[in-house]
Amino acid sequence: MLETPEAVFEALRENNERPYGLPRTVTAEELVEAAEQFDDKGALVTALLELMSAYEYAAEHRKSPVVFARVLKLWDDEPGSFSEWEARQVLWRHKWVATSLLQVPEVPLSTVTGWIDRMRDRYRDAEQGLQPVAAMRHRVAAHTGADREHAFDLWATRRRESLSDCEACETRHRALHHLVPGDDARALETWRPVLDGGQSCEEEPWVSQAHALLPLLRLGRTDEARSYHLSGYRRARGRIGMAEEVGLHLEFCALSGNEGRALEILAENRPLFETTGAPLSLLGFLTGVQVLLRRLTEDGHSAVPVSGPLGRTWTARTLLAHVGTEADALTAAFDDRNGTTAVGDRRRARLAARPLLAEPLELGLRTAAVPSTADAPVLPPRPAAAPVEEIPEDFAELVERARAHAAQARPGDERLWQAIAERVEAADHAHDPRLGPEEVLRGELAEQRAFSASDLAEGPDRPVIREALTEAVELFGRAGAEWRALAARARRASVGVTPGEESAEGWTELDAVLARARELPQDGSEDDRRSYCVVLQCRAFLAYTEATAALPDVPAETESRFRAAAREAVAEAERLGVPQRAINVRLYVGDFTARSGDFDGAERELRAALEAIESAGTPWRAQRPHGLLGQILMQQHRPDEAVEQLRRALASAAAHGDTAFPVARTHAMLGHALAHAGDLAGAVRHLSEGASRLDREDDAAGAVEVRVELADVLARADRQADAVAVLESLVTGDVPADADERVLAQARLSLGRGLRELEEHRSAAEQFLLLADLVAPWEEQFTHTLAAAEAAVALLDAGRPDAARTAYDRAVASHGKAPHPPMVADMMRQFAAHTMASEGPDGIDTALGFLREADELLAAVDEGSEDVALWYEKGATHYQRGRALAAAERFPEALAEMERAVTAHEEGGPAGESPRAEAVRVAALIEANGLKSPAAALARLGTAIARCEAAGLAQAAQVLSRLRDEVSAPRR
């Protein structure tokens, strides 16, 4: 029961810990009612100010001025009921009221400007500067469009005052001013202190990130736009007070080719349609929704189901009509109130915007595509960007072009052969004798069916390949094209069977084909020479599949057969003047050699292949050797060179339209190489692209692996919020059924740690507990121990001590089955530290109990263990015990523990120097402040500083030097 002012104050403190939203607002309303019963109005003042805050950050702008009117009456009647901070808030929150009144179109503009005049008078009476008043006049001008430049000059040229808005918010309004005339570059330069993290507040940088998205896209700064969307939307998601910002994120997705992502955002924010307390913010949200829905309907997705106001189902078409009507009415109300068209003009400009990028911006998130409907099927995966070759109308020209492409092994000829097949199957088709025998043409079409079945993403369809090549053999045979028939037989023998038991059948067939080929002249026409080389290449390929299948312990006979077949294929191709026919064989050799661990030999083979490609004038064949060479260079820890090769591979595939090339995986490999080369921004781009392409190829498991790496790179780039957004997209919703369980476990672990870095401790604990449940059935329980320990610490940080203790006991029990000494010992130390922080000296016995458990745990570890740095673990435990004892003012014991920490860290050699320096720092503080022995502290610090300088620890030496100066300074 709230029967005393003290009880109300305690309830107010508890409510202040809750996030802004309906529960906090309702409680704040109840506390105002409770505070009204007391004669002393101090509790009522505090409760009213808390309620006003709840309304402000929950976008209840209609209600906030009413509450402030009560605050002003109390201020005028009983100023003694206000604390110094609350008295200042009376002046500060005049600005809140001004912006709230501007949000509501029913409030006349004269009322808004009149309120600002009252604000000016109160500021003058309080002898406060008037820059905040000028700022409010500028807000009105920016909203109405009237006298905008003059109002900006009057505000921006004044110096800041103690009651001015925070620097971050003022920076935002300056930047927004420059956006109105379209000066994106100047706006972003103005925004730099906020966007770079130098200025921040309750709202920033997230509000500015949302407004900066489209200017960044327009200037081509897509990396920053991607990052601000990932981190900024996480902050805005589901927040009533950020409805306008959610609308901006929707607009960004719609104009960057991410309509599927936008639909997910819409589904996550349905309650925002009811943001009636902040009409201007609601208009911003609805306009972003309308931009998205227009894109969908213009692209033929008008029947797609979408999320709209609760209570009914919506399609893009029906929600567009509903939103348009509501937003038009709001726009008209604002413009009528303001006497200008500024609000309508801004809305019309947003709705007129067109997509800003030629290709979708890959965000790195796992996002569903726009659902298919009868009027708009899902678009197929994007192929590599390449010029699309026109299909000749003349049939003979079409066939000759396709044959020329095939002879040169050019990629992208599938369209030509598909067109040929369609015309051949037409009822009115008549064969043109200029093209040679009809059976040869039909045999070539059968071969193309086999090639298509070989290039399937999920692997070769061997029955289809055998059937198609059998048909080709028969057709070539009937036409008397024996060389073509032999080549088709060789392909059937090498590709149409799997290594292992069936290989014997393939070798029998290949031996027969080769025997016949050697009976025929091999140096006839170029077609005959190519066919002979195909036979030899097929032998090399079958030997290659056998050898790679036997890795890592390849029988000498198997490897010898492969090497011999490859040498013969290369030598004969060069002898017969068709060296390009040996390129694939060199790739087989390079790949097998690399898999065998001989990276230098593999590199030589692949560089030879690239030289042959250049000599033959066939650049369209370079992508595979470039790609494989890039992988090999990474194995040799040469990431910069690997980056160059992988870039060349992608460029070649794009330039020549090689749709069979593994573009998605190559983007992922390039991202991996860039990360190792130190180009983290480039790594993010290519890992994002790779993951998105794998999604479109239905390789969900591969996409998950790439996104886990992407998140790791983002975290390394100090973009933890971005990393968390990527990981959240992996573990929420429907997790891919074929995803590797261990990769998903790593994703949850990384997500939990990322959330902890963002100080979202409760969410972090949830992820660690889910991870513990996921790995509980595993035979190997090491990860379970780790997860339970991480969960315990996160729950402690989240303010849930009982649940934390349960997780603590779970971690200890798991450690008994699957030891993880560093993780569990660290958990025990953190529990000790938390106990002292929360209970002070009264908690010393409990804290020392946790540390005794850590001692016992570490005592059981084998001194020779290579998995545990015992010197560090023992040193860290001594260090924590020293700090606890110092907090309990047991200084002699504390100093002894700190000296034990120093000694333990010395056992770590160079790796122990940094923690040793920290232990010395605390030991010196104990001596100087606790034991009142500054001389001993100075002597200790002097020795430690010299040691740090000798070890190259400049920062540690600087810290210790500052402490020495403080200790040696005269005391007052």
CSV table of C-alpha atoms in Angstrom, one decimal, residues 531-860:
chain,number,residue,atom,x,y,z
A,531,SER,CA,37.2,-34.6,-79.5
A,532,TYR,CA,40.3,-36.6,-78.9
A,533,CYS,CA,41.4,-34.2,-76.1
A,534,VAL,CA,37.9,-34.6,-74.6
A,535,VAL,CA,38.5,-38.3,-74.3
A,536,LEU,CA,41.8,-37.8,-72.5
A,537,GLN,CA,40.3,-35.1,-70.3
A,538,CYS,CA,37.5,-37.4,-69.3
A,539,ARG,CA,40.0,-40.0,-68.2
A,540,ALA,CA,41.8,-37.4,-66.2
A,541,PHE,CA,38.5,-36.3,-64.6
A,542,LEU,CA,37.4,-39.8,-63.6
A,543,ALA,CA,40.9,-40.4,-62.1
A,544,TYR,CA,40.6,-37.0,-60.3
A,545,THR,CA,37.2,-37.9,-58.7
A,546,GLU,CA,38.7,-41.2,-57.5
A,547,ALA,CA,41.8,-39.6,-56.0
A,548,THR,CA,39.9,-36.7,-54.3
A,549,ALA,CA,37.3,-39.2,-52.9
A,550,ALA,CA,40.2,-41.1,-51.3
A,551,LEU,CA,41.8,-38.1,-49.5
A,552,PRO,CA,43.6,-37.8,-47.2
A,553,ASP,CA,45.1,-41.3,-47.6
A,554,VAL,CA,45.2,-41.7,-51.3
A,555,PRO,CA,46.5,-45.1,-52.5
A,556,ALA,CA,49.7,-44.6,-54.5
A,557,GLU,CA,48.2,-46.5,-57.4
A,558,THR,CA,45.2,-44.2,-57.5
A,559,GLU,CA,47.3,-41.0,-57.3
A,560,SER,CA,49.7,-42.4,-60.0
A,561,ARG,CA,46.8,-43.1,-62.4
A,562,PHE,CA,45.5,-39.6,-61.9
A,563,ARG,CA,48.9,-37.9,-62.4
A,564,ALA,CA,49.6,-40.0,-65.5
A,565,ALA,CA,46.2,-39.3,-67.1
A,566,ALA,CA,46.5,-35.6,-66.4
A,567,ARG,CA,50.0,-35.4,-67.9
A,568,GLU,CA,48.9,-37.2,-71.0
A,569,ALA,CA,45.9,-35.0,-71.5
A,570,VAL,CA,48.0,-31.8,-71.1
A,571,ALA,CA,50.8,-33.0,-73.4
A,572,GLU,CA,48.4,-34.2,-76.2
A,573,ALA,CA,46.4,-30.9,-76.1
A,574,GLU,CA,49.6,-28.9,-76.5
A,575,ARG,CA,51.0,-31.3,-79.2
A,576,LEU,CA,47.7,-31.0,-81.2
A,577,GLY,CA,47.6,-27.2,-81.0
A,578,VAL,CA,44.5,-27.0,-78.8
A,579,PRO,CA,46.1,-26.1,-75.4
A,580,GLN,CA,42.8,-24.6,-74.1
A,581,ARG,CA,41.5,-28.2,-73.9
A,582,ALA,CA,44.1,-28.8,-71.1
A,583,ILE,CA,42.9,-25.9,-68.9
A,584,ASN,CA,40.3,-27.9,-67.0
A,585,VAL,CA,42.8,-30.7,-66.5
A,586,ARG,CA,45.2,-28.2,-64.9
A,587,LEU,CA,42.4,-27.2,-62.6
A,588,TYR,CA,42.0,-30.9,-61.5
A,589,VAL,CA,45.7,-31.1,-60.8
A,590,GLY,CA,45.7,-27.8,-58.9
A,591,ASP,CA,42.8,-28.7,-56.8
A,592,PHE,CA,44.0,-32.2,-55.9
A,593,THR,CA,47.5,-30.9,-55.2
A,594,ALA,CA,46.1,-28.2,-52.9
A,595,ARG,CA,43.9,-30.8,-51.1
A,596,SER,CA,47.0,-32.9,-50.6
A,597,GLY,CA,48.8,-30.1,-48.8
A,598,ASP,CA,51.2,-29.0,-51.6
A,599,PHE,CA,50.1,-25.4,-51.9
A,600,ASP,CA,53.2,-24.3,-53.8
A,601,GLY,CA,52.7,-27.0,-56.4
A,602,ALA,CA,49.0,-26.2,-56.7
A,603,GLU,CA,49.8,-22.5,-57.2
A,604,ARG,CA,52.3,-23.3,-60.0
A,605,GLU,CA,49.7,-25.4,-61.8
A,606,LEU,CA,47.0,-22.8,-61.6
A,607,ARG,CA,49.2,-20.0,-62.7
A,608,ALA,CA,50.2,-22.2,-65.7
A,609,ALA,CA,46.5,-22.6,-66.4
A,610,LEU,CA,46.0,-18.8,-66.4
A,611,GLU,CA,49.0,-18.3,-68.7
A,612,ALA,CA,47.4,-20.9,-71.1
A,613,ILE,CA,44.1,-19.0,-71.0
A,614,GLU,CA,45.8,-15.7,-71.8
A,615,SER,CA,47.8,-17.3,-74.6
A,616,ALA,CA,44.7,-18.9,-76.1
A,617,GLY,CA,42.8,-15.6,-76.0
A,618,THR,CA,40.0,-17.1,-74.0
A,619,PRO,CA,39.5,-14.8,-71.0
A,620,TRP,CA,36.1,-16.2,-70.3
A,621,ARG,CA,37.7,-19.3,-68.8
A,622,ALA,CA,39.8,-17.4,-66.2
A,623,GLN,CA,37.2,-17.3,-63.3
A,624,ARG,CA,37.7,-20.8,-62.0
A,625,PRO,CA,41.5,-20.8,-61.9
A,626,HIS,CA,41.4,-17.3,-60.3
A,627,GLY,CA,38.9,-18.5,-57.7
A,628,LEU,CA,40.8,-21.7,-56.9
A,629,LEU,CA,44.1,-19.8,-56.7
A,630,GLY,CA,42.5,-17.3,-54.3
A,631,GLN,CA,41.6,-20.2,-52.0
A,632,ILE,CA,45.1,-21.6,-52.1
A,633,LEU,CA,46.7,-18.3,-51.4
A,634,MET,CA,44.5,-18.0,-48.3
A,635,GLN,CA,45.8,-21.4,-47.2
A,636,GLN,CA,49.3,-19.9,-47.5
A,637,HIS,CA,48.3,-17.0,-45.4
A,638,ARG,CA,48.6,-14.5,-48.2
A,639,PRO,CA,45.2,-12.7,-48.0
A,640,ASP,CA,46.1,-9.6,-50.0
A,641,GLU,CA,47.1,-11.8,-53.0
A,642,ALA,CA,44.0,-13.9,-52.4
A,643,VAL,CA,41.8,-10.8,-52.5
A,644,GLU,CA,43.2,-9.9,-55.9
A,645,GLN,CA,42.5,-13.4,-57.4
A,646,LEU,CA,39.0,-13.6,-56.0
A,647,ARG,CA,38.1,-10.2,-57.3
A,648,ARG,CA,39.4,-11.2,-60.7
A,649,ALA,CA,37.3,-14.4,-60.5
A,650,LEU,CA,34.1,-12.5,-59.8
A,651,ALA,CA,34.9,-9.8,-62.5
A,652,SER,CA,35.5,-12.5,-65.1
A,653,ALA,CA,32.3,-14.4,-64.2
A,654,ALA,CA,30.3,-11.2,-64.4
A,655,ALA,CA,31.9,-10.0,-67.6
A,656,HIS,CA,31.3,-13.2,-69.4
A,657,GLY,CA,27.9,-14.2,-67.9
A,658,ASP,CA,29.1,-17.5,-66.3
A,659,THR,CA,25.9,-18.4,-64.5
A,660,ALA,CA,27.4,-21.8,-63.5
A,661,PHE,CA,30.2,-20.2,-61.6
A,662,PRO,CA,29.8,-20.3,-57.8
A,663,VAL,CA,29.4,-16.5,-57.4
A,664,ALA,CA,27.8,-16.7,-53.9
A,665,ARG,CA,30.6,-18.8,-52.4
A,666,THR,CA,33.2,-16.7,-54.1
A,667,HIS,CA,31.8,-13.5,-52.5
A,668,ALA,CA,31.9,-15.3,-49.2
A,669,MET,CA,35.5,-16.3,-49.7
A,670,LEU,CA,36.4,-12.8,-50.8
A,671,GLY,CA,34.8,-11.5,-47.7
A,672,HIS,CA,36.8,-13.9,-45.6
A,673,ALA,CA,40.0,-12.9,-47.4
A,674,LEU,CA,39.3,-9.2,-47.0
A,675,ALA,CA,38.8,-9.7,-43.2
A,676,HIS,CA,42.2,-11.3,-42.9
A,677,ALA,CA,43.7,-8.5,-45.0
A,678,GLY,CA,42.3,-5.9,-42.6
A,679,ASP,CA,39.7,-4.5,-44.9
A,680,LEU,CA,36.7,-5.1,-42.6
A,681,ALA,CA,34.3,-2.8,-44.5
A,682,GLY,CA,35.0,-4.7,-47.8
A,683,ALA,CA,34.6,-8.0,-45.9
A,684,VAL,CA,31.2,-6.8,-44.7
A,685,ARG,CA,30.1,-6.0,-48.2
A,686,HIS,CA,31.1,-9.3,-49.7
A,687,LEU,CA,30.0,-11.5,-46.9
A,688,SER,CA,26.6,-9.8,-47.0
A,689,GLU,CA,26.4,-10.3,-50.8
A,690,GLY,CA,27.5,-13.9,-50.5
A,691,ALA,CA,24.9,-14.7,-47.8
A,692,SER,CA,22.1,-13.0,-49.8
A,693,ARG,CA,23.0,-15.0,-52.9
A,694,LEU,CA,23.1,-18.2,-51.0
A,695,ASP,CA,19.6,-17.4,-49.8
A,696,ARG,CA,18.4,-17.0,-53.4
A,697,GLU,CA,20.0,-20.3,-54.2
A,698,ASP,CA,18.1,-22.0,-51.4
A,699,ASP,CA,21.3,-22.8,-49.6
A,700,ALA,CA,20.1,-21.8,-46.2
A,701,ALA,CA,22.7,-23.7,-44.3
A,702,GLY,CA,25.5,-22.1,-46.2
A,703,ALA,CA,24.0,-18.7,-45.7
A,704,VAL,CA,23.9,-19.2,-41.9
A,705,GLU,CA,27.6,-20.0,-41.9
A,706,VAL,CA,28.4,-16.9,-43.8
A,707,ARG,CA,26.3,-14.7,-41.6
A,708,VAL,CA,28.0,-16.1,-38.5
A,709,GLU,CA,31.3,-15.0,-40.0
A,710,LEU,CA,29.8,-11.7,-41.0
A,711,ALA,CA,28.7,-11.0,-37.4
A,712,ASP,CA,32.2,-11.8,-36.2
A,713,VAL,CA,33.7,-9.3,-38.7
A,714,LEU,CA,31.1,-6.6,-37.7
A,715,ALA,CA,32.0,-7.2,-34.0
A,716,ARG,CA,35.7,-6.9,-34.9
A,717,ALA,CA,35.0,-3.6,-36.6
A,718,ASP,CA,33.4,-2.3,-33.4
A,719,ARG,CA,29.9,-2.5,-34.9
A,720,GLN,CA,28.4,-4.7,-32.2
A,721,ALA,CA,24.9,-3.5,-32.8
A,722,ASP,CA,25.1,-4.4,-36.5
A,723,ALA,CA,26.5,-7.8,-35.5
A,724,VAL,CA,23.6,-8.4,-33.1
A,725,ALA,CA,21.1,-7.5,-35.8
A,726,VAL,CA,22.6,-10.1,-38.1
A,727,LEU,CA,22.6,-12.8,-35.5
A,728,GLU,CA,19.1,-12.0,-34.4
A,729,SER,CA,17.9,-12.6,-37.9
A,730,LEU,CA,19.5,-16.1,-37.8
A,731,VAL,CA,18.1,-17.4,-34.5
A,732,THR,CA,14.6,-15.9,-34.6
A,733,GLY,CA,11.7,-17.2,-36.6
A,734,ASP,CA,12.0,-20.4,-38.6
A,735,VAL,CA,15.6,-21.6,-38.3
A,736,PRO,CA,16.8,-23.4,-41.5
A,737,ALA,CA,16.2,-27.1,-40.9
A,738,ASP,CA,19.4,-28.2,-42.6
A,739,ALA,CA,21.6,-25.6,-40.7
A,740,ASP,CA,24.5,-27.1,-38.8
A,741,GLU,CA,23.5,-27.3,-35.1
A,742,ARG,CA,27.0,-26.3,-34.1
A,743,VAL,CA,27.0,-23.2,-36.3
A,744,LEU,CA,23.6,-22.2,-34.8
A,745,ALA,CA,25.1,-22.8,-31.3
A,746,GLN,CA,28.0,-20.4,-32.2
A,747,ALA,CA,25.4,-17.9,-33.5
A,748,ARG,CA,23.6,-17.9,-30.2
A,749,LEU,CA,26.9,-17.7,-28.2
A,750,SER,CA,28.0,-14.7,-30.3
A,751,LEU,CA,24.6,-13.1,-30.0
A,752,GLY,CA,24.6,-13.5,-26.2
A,753,ARG,CA,28.0,-11.9,-26.0
A,754,GLY,CA,27.1,-9.1,-28.4
A,755,LEU,CA,24.0,-8.3,-26.4
A,756,ARG,CA,26.1,-8.2,-23.2
A,757,GLU,CA,28.4,-5.8,-24.9
A,758,LEU,CA,25.4,-3.6,-25.6
A,759,GLU,CA,24.4,-3.9,-22.0
A,760,GLU,CA,21.2,-5.7,-22.9
A,761,HIS,CA,21.8,-8.2,-20.1
A,762,ARG,CA,18.4,-9.7,-19.8
A,763,SER,CA,18.3,-10.5,-23.6
A,764,ALA,CA,21.9,-11.8,-23.3
A,765,ALA,CA,20.9,-14.2,-20.5
A,766,GLU,CA,18.0,-15.4,-22.6
A,767,GLN,CA,20.3,-16.3,-25.4
A,768,PHE,CA,22.8,-18.1,-23.1
A,769,LEU,CA,20.0,-20.1,-21.5
A,770,LEU,CA,18.6,-21.1,-25.0
A,771,LEU,CA,22.1,-22.1,-25.9
A,772,ALA,CA,22.5,-24.2,-22.8
A,773,ASP,CA,19.2,-26.0,-23.7
A,774,LEU,CA,20.3,-26.5,-27.3
A,775,VAL,CA,23.5,-28.2,-26.4
A,776,ALA,CA,22.3,-30.1,-23.3
A,777,PRO,CA,21.7,-33.3,-25.4
A,778,TRP,CA,25.2,-33.2,-27.0
A,779,GLU,CA,27.5,-35.9,-26.0
A,780,GLU,CA,30.2,-33.3,-25.6
A,781,GLN,CA,29.1,-31.0,-22.7
A,782,PHE,CA,32.0,-28.5,-22.8
A,783,THR,CA,29.7,-25.9,-24.5
A,784,HIS,CA,26.9,-26.5,-22.0
A,785,THR,CA,29.3,-25.6,-19.2
A,786,LEU,CA,30.3,-22.4,-21.0
A,787,ALA,CA,26.7,-21.4,-21.8
A,788,ALA,CA,25.5,-22.0,-18.2
A,789,ALA,CA,28.4,-19.9,-16.8
A,790,GLU,CA,27.7,-17.1,-19.3
A,791,ALA,CA,24.0,-17.2,-18.5
A,792,ALA,CA,24.8,-16.9,-14.8
A,793,VAL,CA,26.8,-13.7,-15.2
A,794,ALA,CA,24.3,-12.2,-17.6
A,795,LEU,CA,21.4,-12.9,-15.2
A,796,LEU,CA,23.5,-11.3,-12.4
A,797,ASP,CA,24.0,-8.2,-14.6
A,798,ALA,CA,20.3,-8.2,-15.4
A,799,GLY,CA,19.4,-7.8,-11.8
A,800,ARG,CA,18.0,-11.3,-11.3
A,801,PRO,CA,20.1,-12.8,-8.5
A,802,ASP,CA,18.0,-15.8,-7.8
A,803,ALA,CA,17.9,-17.0,-11.4
A,804,ALA,CA,21.7,-16.2,-11.6
A,805,ARG,CA,22.4,-18.4,-8.6
A,806,THR,CA,20.4,-21.3,-10.3
A,807,ALA,CA,22.5,-20.9,-13.5
A,808,TYR,CA,25.6,-20.7,-11.3
A,809,ASP,CA,24.8,-24.1,-9.7
A,810,ARG,CA,24.0,-25.5,-13.2
A,811,ALA,CA,27.4,-24.4,-14.5
A,812,VAL,CA,29.2,-25.9,-11.5
A,813,ALA,CA,27.4,-29.2,-12.0
A,814,SER,CA,28.1,-29.2,-15.7
A,815,HIS,CA,31.8,-28.4,-15.0
A,816,GLY,CA,31.9,-31.6,-12.9
A,817,LYS,CA,31.0,-33.6,-16.1
A,818,ALA,CA,32.7,-31.5,-18.7
A,819,PRO,CA,35.3,-29.1,-17.2
A,820,HIS,CA,35.8,-25.6,-18.5
A,821,PRO,CA,38.0,-24.1,-15.8
A,822,PRO,CA,38.6,-20.6,-17.3
A,823,MET,CA,34.9,-20.0,-17.9
A,824,VAL,CA,33.6,-21.2,-14.5
A,825,ALA,CA,36.4,-19.6,-12.5
A,826,ASP,CA,35.7,-16.3,-14.2
A,827,MET,CA,32.0,-16.7,-13.3
A,828,MET,CA,33.0,-17.2,-9.7
A,829,ARG,CA,35.2,-14.2,-9.7
A,830,GLN,CA,32.4,-12.1,-11.3
A,831,PHE,CA,29.9,-13.2,-8.6
A,832,ALA,CA,32.4,-12.1,-6.0
A,833,ALA,CA,32.9,-8.7,-7.6
A,834,HIS,CA,29.1,-8.3,-7.9
A,835,THR,CA,28.6,-9.2,-4.3
A,836,MET,CA,31.0,-6.5,-3.1
A,837,ALA,CA,29.5,-3.9,-5.5
A,838,SER,CA,26.0,-4.6,-4.3
A,839,GLU,CA,26.5,-5.3,-0.6
A,840,GLY,CA,29.7,-3.5,0.3
A,841,PRO,CA,31.8,-4.7,3.2
A,842,ASP,CA,28.8,-6.7,4.5
A,843,GLY,CA,29.2,-9.0,1.5
A,844,ILE,CA,32.9,-9.9,2.1
A,845,ASP,CA,32.2,-13.4,3.5
A,846,THR,CA,30.0,-14.3,0.6
A,847,ALA,CA,32.5,-12.9,-1.9
A,848,LEU,CA,35.4,-14.8,-0.3
A,849,GLY,CA,33.3,-18.0,-0.5
A,850,PHE,CA,32.9,-17.6,-4.2
A,851,LEU,CA,36.7,-17.1,-4.5
A,852,ARG,CA,37.4,-20.2,-2.4
A,853,GLU,CA,35.4,-22.2,-4.9
A,854,ALA,CA,37.5,-20.7,-7.7
A,855,ASP,CA,40.7,-21.8,-5.8
A,856,GLU,CA,39.4,-25.3,-5.4
A,857,LEU,CA,38.4,-25.5,-9.0
A,858,LEU,CA,41.8,-24.4,-10.2
A,859,ALA,CA,43.6,-26.6,-7.7
A,860,ALA,CA,42.1,-29.6,-9.5
